[in-house]
Amino acid sequence: MESIVMIIGMIAAFLAGAYVRKPFAFVRKEGRETIEAEPEKEAGKLPISEQLANMLSYDGRPQNGGFSE
């Protein structure tokens, strides 16, 4: 009997959470137009291959642009 009450309580809690979050609510975007533009490059950001090379060659010493007190 207790397990049935617990299962019903768990289902009720799930449904209450789903109601609050509304994960299944579908919003139609009819009025909006999709704008496709090239993503802008961020200033000062290196390519991934160069970032990986910097990360693998790090030896623990402070680099330029690091924090110093």
Coordinates of N, CA and C in Angstrom, one line a residue:
M1 N 0.8 -1.2 0.0 CA 0.0 0.0 0.0 C 0.9 1.3 0.0
E2 N 1.9 1.2 0.8 CA 2.8 2.4 0.9 C 3.5 2.6 -0.5
S3 N 3.9 1.6 -1.1 CA 4.6 1.7 -2.4 C 3.7 2.3 -3.5
I4 N 2.4 2.0 -3.4 CA 1.4 2.5 -4.4 C 1.3 4.0 -4.2
V5 N 1.2 4.4 -2.9 CA 1.1 5.8 -2.6 C 2.3 6.6 -3.0
M6 N 3.5 6.0 -2.8 CA 4.8 6.6 -3.2 C 4.8 6.7 -4.7
I7 N 4.4 5.7 -5.4 CA 4.5 5.8 -6.9 C 3.5 6.9 -7.4
I8 N 2.3 7.0 -6.8 CA 1.4 8.0 -7.2 C 2.0 9.4 -6.9
G9 N 2.6 9.5 -5.7 CA 3.2 10.8 -5.3 C 4.4 11.2 -6.3
M10 N 5.2 10.2 -6.7 CA 6.3 10.5 -7.7 C 5.7 10.9 -9.0
I11 N 4.6 10.3 -9.5 CA 4.0 10.7 -10.7 C 3.5 12.1 -10.6
A12 N 2.8 12.4 -9.5 CA 2.3 13.7 -9.3 C 3.4 14.8 -9.3
A13 N 4.5 14.5 -8.6 CA 5.6 15.4 -8.6 C 6.2 15.6 -10.0
F14 N 6.3 14.6 -10.7 CA 6.8 14.7 -12.1 C 5.9 15.6 -12.9
L15 N 4.6 15.3 -12.8 CA 3.6 16.1 -13.6 C 3.6 17.6 -13.2
A16 N 3.8 17.8 -11.9 CA 3.8 19.2 -11.4 C 5.1 19.9 -11.9
G17 N 6.2 19.2 -11.9 CA 7.5 19.8 -12.4 C 7.4 20.0 -13.9
A18 N 6.7 19.1 -14.6 CA 6.6 19.3 -16.1 C 5.6 20.4 -16.4
Y19 N 4.6 20.6 -15.5 CA 3.7 21.8 -15.7 C 4.5 23.1 -15.5
V20 N 5.3 23.1 -14.5 CA 6.0 24.4 -14.2 C 7.1 24.7 -15.3
R21 N 7.8 23.7 -15.7 CA 8.9 23.9 -16.7 C 8.3 24.0 -18.2
K22 N 7.3 23.3 -18.4 CA 6.6 23.2 -19.8 C 7.6 22.8 -20.8
P23 N 8.2 21.6 -20.6 CA 9.2 21.1 -21.6 C 8.6 20.7 -22.9
F24 N 7.3 20.4 -22.9 CA 6.6 19.9 -24.1 C 5.8 21.0 -24.8
A25 N 6.0 22.2 -24.4 CA 5.3 23.3 -25.1 C 6.0 23.7 -26.4
F26 N 5.3 23.6 -27.5 CA 5.9 24.0 -28.8 C 5.5 25.4 -29.1
V27 N 6.4 26.2 -29.5 CA 6.2 27.6 -29.8 C 6.5 27.7 -31.3
R28 N 5.5 28.2 -32.0 CA 5.6 28.4 -33.5 C 6.2 29.8 -33.8
K29 N 7.1 29.8 -34.7 CA 7.8 31.0 -35.0 C 7.4 31.4 -36.4
E30 N 6.2 31.6 -36.6 CA 5.6 32.0 -37.9 C 6.0 33.5 -38.3
G31 N 5.9 34.4 -37.3 CA 6.1 35.8 -37.6 C 7.6 36.1 -37.7
R32 N 8.5 35.3 -37.2 CA 9.9 35.6 -37.3 C 10.5 35.1 -38.5
E33 N 11.4 35.9 -39.1 CA 12.2 35.5 -40.2 C 13.5 35.0 -39.8
T34 N 14.0 34.0 -40.4 CA 15.3 33.5 -40.0 C 16.4 34.3 -40.8
I35 N 17.3 34.8 -40.0 CA 18.3 35.6 -40.6 C 19.6 34.8 -40.6
E36 N 20.1 34.5 -41.8 CA 21.3 33.8 -41.9 C 22.5 34.7 -42.3
A37 N 23.4 34.8 -41.3 CA 24.5 35.7 -41.6 C 25.8 34.9 -41.1
E38 N 26.9 35.3 -41.7 CA 28.1 34.6 -41.3 C 28.5 35.0 -39.8
P39 N 28.9 34.0 -39.0 CA 29.2 34.4 -37.7 C 30.5 35.2 -37.7
E40 N 30.5 36.2 -36.9 CA 31.7 37.1 -36.8 C 32.8 36.4 -36.0
K41 N 34.0 36.6 -36.4 CA 35.2 36.1 -35.6 C 35.3 37.0 -34.4
E42 N 35.6 36.3 -33.3 CA 35.8 37.1 -32.1 C 37.2 37.7 -32.1
A43 N 37.4 38.9 -31.7 CA 38.7 39.5 -31.7 C 39.6 38.8 -30.7
G44 N 40.8 38.5 -31.2 CA 41.8 37.9 -30.3 C 41.7 36.4 -30.1
K45 N 40.7 35.8 -30.7 CA 40.6 34.4 -30.4 C 41.3 33.6 -31.5
L46 N 42.2 32.6 -31.0 CA 43.0 31.8 -31.9 C 42.2 30.7 -32.4
P47 N 42.7 30.1 -33.5 CA 42.0 28.9 -34.1 C 42.2 27.7 -33.1
I48 N 41.3 26.8 -33.1 CA 41.3 25.7 -32.2 C 42.6 24.9 -32.2
S49 N 43.2 24.7 -33.4 CA 44.5 23.9 -33.5 C 45.6 24.7 -32.7
E50 N 45.6 26.0 -32.8 CA 46.6 26.8 -32.2 C 46.4 26.8 -30.6
Q51 N 45.1 26.9 -30.2 CA 44.8 26.8 -28.8 C 45.2 25.5 -28.2
L52 N 45.0 24.4 -29.0 CA 45.4 23.1 -28.5 C 46.9 23.0 -28.4
A53 N 47.6 23.5 -29.4 CA 49.1 23.5 -29.3 C 49.6 24.3 -28.1
N54 N 49.0 25.4 -27.8 CA 49.4 26.2 -26.6 C 49.1 25.5 -25.3
M55 N 48.0 24.8 -25.3 CA 47.6 24.0 -24.1 C 48.6 22.9 -23.8
L56 N 48.9 22.2 -24.9 CA 49.8 21.0 -24.7 C 51.3 21.4 -24.5
S57 N 51.7 22.6 -24.9 CA 53.0 23.1 -24.6 C 53.2 23.9 -23.3
Y58 N 52.2 24.0 -22.5 CA 52.2 24.8 -21.3 C 53.1 24.1 -20.3
D59 N 54.0 24.8 -19.7 CA 54.9 24.2 -18.7 C 54.8 24.8 -17.3
G60 N 53.8 25.6 -17.0 CA 53.6 26.1 -15.7 C 54.1 27.5 -15.5
R61 N 54.9 28.0 -16.3 CA 55.4 29.4 -16.2 C 54.3 30.4 -16.6
P62 N 54.3 31.6 -16.0 CA 53.3 32.6 -16.5 C 53.5 33.0 -17.9
Q63 N 52.4 33.2 -18.6 CA 52.5 33.6 -20.0 C 52.1 35.0 -20.1
N64 N 52.3 35.6 -21.3 CA 52.0 37.0 -21.5 C 50.5 37.1 -21.4
G65 N 50.0 38.2 -20.8 CA 48.6 38.5 -20.5 C 48.1 37.8 -19.3
G66 N 49.0 37.2 -18.5 CA 48.5 36.5 -17.3 C 48.3 37.5 -16.2
F67 N 47.8 37.0 -15.1 CA 47.6 37.8 -13.9 C 48.9 37.9 -13.1
S68 N 49.2 39.1 -12.7 CA 50.4 39.3 -11.9 C 50.0 40.2 -10.7
E69 N 50.6 39.9 -9.6 CA 50.2 40.8 -8.4 C 51.5 41.5 -7.9

